[in-house]
XYZ file of C-alpha atoms in Angstrom:
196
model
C -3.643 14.353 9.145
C -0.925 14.902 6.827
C -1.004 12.994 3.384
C 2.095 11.047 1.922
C 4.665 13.255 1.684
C 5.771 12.606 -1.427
C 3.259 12.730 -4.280
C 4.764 10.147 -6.339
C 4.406 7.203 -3.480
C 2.323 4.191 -4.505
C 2.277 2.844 -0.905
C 2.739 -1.166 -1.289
C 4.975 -3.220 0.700
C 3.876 -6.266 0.185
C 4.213 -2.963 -0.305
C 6.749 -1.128 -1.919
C 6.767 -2.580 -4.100
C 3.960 0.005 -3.062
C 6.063 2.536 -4.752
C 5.618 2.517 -7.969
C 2.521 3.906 -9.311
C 0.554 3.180 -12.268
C -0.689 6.132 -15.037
C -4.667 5.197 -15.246
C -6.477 6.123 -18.076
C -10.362 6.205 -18.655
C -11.887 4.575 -21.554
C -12.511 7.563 -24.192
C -16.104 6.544 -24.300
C -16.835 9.071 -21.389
C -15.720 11.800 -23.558
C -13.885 15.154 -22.383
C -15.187 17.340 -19.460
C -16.993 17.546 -16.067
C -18.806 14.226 -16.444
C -15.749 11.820 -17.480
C -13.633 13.547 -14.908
C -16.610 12.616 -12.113
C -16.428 9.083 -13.647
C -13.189 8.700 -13.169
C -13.010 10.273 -10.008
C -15.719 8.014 -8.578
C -13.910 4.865 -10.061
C -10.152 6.121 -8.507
C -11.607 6.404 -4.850
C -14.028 2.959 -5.641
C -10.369 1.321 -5.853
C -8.511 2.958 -3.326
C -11.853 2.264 -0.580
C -11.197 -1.231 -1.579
C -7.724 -1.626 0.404
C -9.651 -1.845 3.582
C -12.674 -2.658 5.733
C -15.493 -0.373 5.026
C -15.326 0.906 8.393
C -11.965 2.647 7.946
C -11.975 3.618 3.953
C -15.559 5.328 3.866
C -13.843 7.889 6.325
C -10.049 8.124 4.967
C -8.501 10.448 2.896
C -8.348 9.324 -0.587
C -5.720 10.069 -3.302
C -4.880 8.750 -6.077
C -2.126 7.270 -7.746
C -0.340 10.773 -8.346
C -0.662 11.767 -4.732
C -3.750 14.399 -5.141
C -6.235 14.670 -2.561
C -9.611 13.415 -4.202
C -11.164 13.545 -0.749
C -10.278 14.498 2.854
C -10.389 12.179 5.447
C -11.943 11.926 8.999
C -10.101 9.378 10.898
C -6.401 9.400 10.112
C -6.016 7.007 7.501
C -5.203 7.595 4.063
C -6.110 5.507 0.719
C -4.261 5.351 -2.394
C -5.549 4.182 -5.233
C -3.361 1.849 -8.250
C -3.878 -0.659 -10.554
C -2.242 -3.461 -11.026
C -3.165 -4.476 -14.223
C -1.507 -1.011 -15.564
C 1.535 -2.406 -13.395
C 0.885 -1.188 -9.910
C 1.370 -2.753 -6.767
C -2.621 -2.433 -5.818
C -4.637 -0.293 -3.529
C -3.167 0.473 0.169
C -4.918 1.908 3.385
C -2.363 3.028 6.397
C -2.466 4.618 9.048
C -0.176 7.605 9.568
C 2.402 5.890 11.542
C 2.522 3.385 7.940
C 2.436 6.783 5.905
C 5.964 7.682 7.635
C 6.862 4.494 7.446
C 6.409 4.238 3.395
C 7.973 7.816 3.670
C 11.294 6.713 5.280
C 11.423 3.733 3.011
C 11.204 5.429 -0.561
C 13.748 8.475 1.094
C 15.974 5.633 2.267
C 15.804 6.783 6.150
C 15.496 5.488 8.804
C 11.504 5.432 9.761
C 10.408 7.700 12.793
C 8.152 7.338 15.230
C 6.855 5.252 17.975
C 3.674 4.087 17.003
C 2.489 0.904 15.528
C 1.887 1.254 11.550
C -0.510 -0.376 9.959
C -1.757 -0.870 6.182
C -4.683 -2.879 4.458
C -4.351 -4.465 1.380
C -7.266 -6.322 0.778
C -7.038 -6.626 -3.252
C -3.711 -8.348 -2.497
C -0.539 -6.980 -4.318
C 2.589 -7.397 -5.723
C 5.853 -8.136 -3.670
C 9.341 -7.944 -4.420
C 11.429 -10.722 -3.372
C 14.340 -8.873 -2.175
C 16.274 -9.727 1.346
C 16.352 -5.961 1.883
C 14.434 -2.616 0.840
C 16.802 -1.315 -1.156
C 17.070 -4.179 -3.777
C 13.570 -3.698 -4.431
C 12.670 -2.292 -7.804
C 12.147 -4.255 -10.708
C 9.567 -4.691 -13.266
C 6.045 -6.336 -12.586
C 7.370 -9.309 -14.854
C 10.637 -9.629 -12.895
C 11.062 -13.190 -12.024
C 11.347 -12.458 -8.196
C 7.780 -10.340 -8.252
C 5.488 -12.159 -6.204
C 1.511 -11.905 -5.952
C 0.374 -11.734 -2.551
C -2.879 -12.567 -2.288
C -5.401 -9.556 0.570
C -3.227 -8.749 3.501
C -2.712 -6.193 6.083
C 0.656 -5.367 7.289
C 2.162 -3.825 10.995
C 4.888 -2.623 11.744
C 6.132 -2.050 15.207
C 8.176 0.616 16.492
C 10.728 -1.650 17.583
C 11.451 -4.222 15.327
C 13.420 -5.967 16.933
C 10.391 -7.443 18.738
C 10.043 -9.610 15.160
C 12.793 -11.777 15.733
C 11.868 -15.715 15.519
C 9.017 -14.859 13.545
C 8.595 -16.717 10.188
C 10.219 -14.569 7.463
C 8.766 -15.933 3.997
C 5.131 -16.635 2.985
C 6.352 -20.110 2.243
C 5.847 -20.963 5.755
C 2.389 -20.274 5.516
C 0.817 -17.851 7.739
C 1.894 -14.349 8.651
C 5.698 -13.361 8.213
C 8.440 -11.084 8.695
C 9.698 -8.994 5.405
C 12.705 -7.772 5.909
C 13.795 -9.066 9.049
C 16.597 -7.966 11.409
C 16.399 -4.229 9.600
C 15.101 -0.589 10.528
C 12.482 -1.773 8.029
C 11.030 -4.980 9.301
C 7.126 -5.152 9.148
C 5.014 -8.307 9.293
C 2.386 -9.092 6.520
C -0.691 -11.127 7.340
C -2.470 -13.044 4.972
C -6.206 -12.598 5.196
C -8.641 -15.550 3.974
C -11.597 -14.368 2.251
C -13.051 -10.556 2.009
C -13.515 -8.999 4.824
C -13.764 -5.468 3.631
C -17.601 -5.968 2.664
């Protein structure tokens, strides 16, 4: 499997707002050296496991929130860790087919591919409430950031399959971001946790 291929992606789309990713810092109390850095190693993959079901994070790659490898996956999924309390978007699990998907978005390209993507988000995240992807940085305190509560998103190769679909979260239920674009993906609201 091939990681992100940019470093520097924070992979949110409730989610791109996925791409901005936070600087995390340990409390000092751990002190300098091989035991802090296994602290905060342990605590970085803790929060990017936490995107999805057990089932899939226990066996993903892991990075964290500057795109290093912290461990290597088994099953083709990758989990990135952020913060949103230190202004991230939140943890995200995808698939590879969402990986290329985030890719295309933060290089402004067209997305490749003819897979379905798919991404967890099960500590919810932060959205941007912009009618298209490239109106969509802003600060966390932006008026038109939105909290999403734990969702997965999907993406289909053809996007056009989307159309008629709901496309706010208004409406209740799952909905279309960005529809009638390259980038359209649906994000589902998920009740509860079902990650544990």
């Amino acid at each position: 499997m091939t990681p992100l291929a940019s470093p520097t992606v924070s992979l949110s789309l409730s989610m791109m707002t996925f791409f901005s990713l936070f600087t995390w810092t340990a409390p000092s109390a751990f002190g300098e050296g091989g035991a802090r850095r296994d602290v905060i190693r342990h605590a970085v993959v803790q929060t990017a496991e936490a995107a999805a079901p057990t089932s899939l994070s226990t066996r993903a790659t892991i990075l964290d929130q500057n795109g290093n490898v912290l461990r290597q996956g088994t099953n083709g999924w990758t989990c990135v860790s952020d913060n949103r309390d230190k202004g991230g978007q939140g943890p995200v699990c995808m698939n590879e087919s969402w990986a290329e998907f985030a890719n295309a978005l933060k290089a402004n390209r067209l997305p490749a591919g003819n897979q379905i993507g798919l991404a967890y988000m099960l500590r919810g995240g932060r959205s941007m409430n912009s009618p298209t992807p490239s109106a969509m940085e802003a600060p966390a305190d932006h008026p038109s950031v939105t909290e999403l509560g734990p969702h997965m998103m999907a993406r289909l190769p053809n996007p056009t399959l989307l159309a008629g679909l709901p496309t706010s979260p208004e409406q209740g239920g799952p909905w279309v971001r960005w529809a009638g674009t390259p980038y359209a993906h649906i994000i589902i609201p998920i009740e509860g946790d079902p990650a544990r």
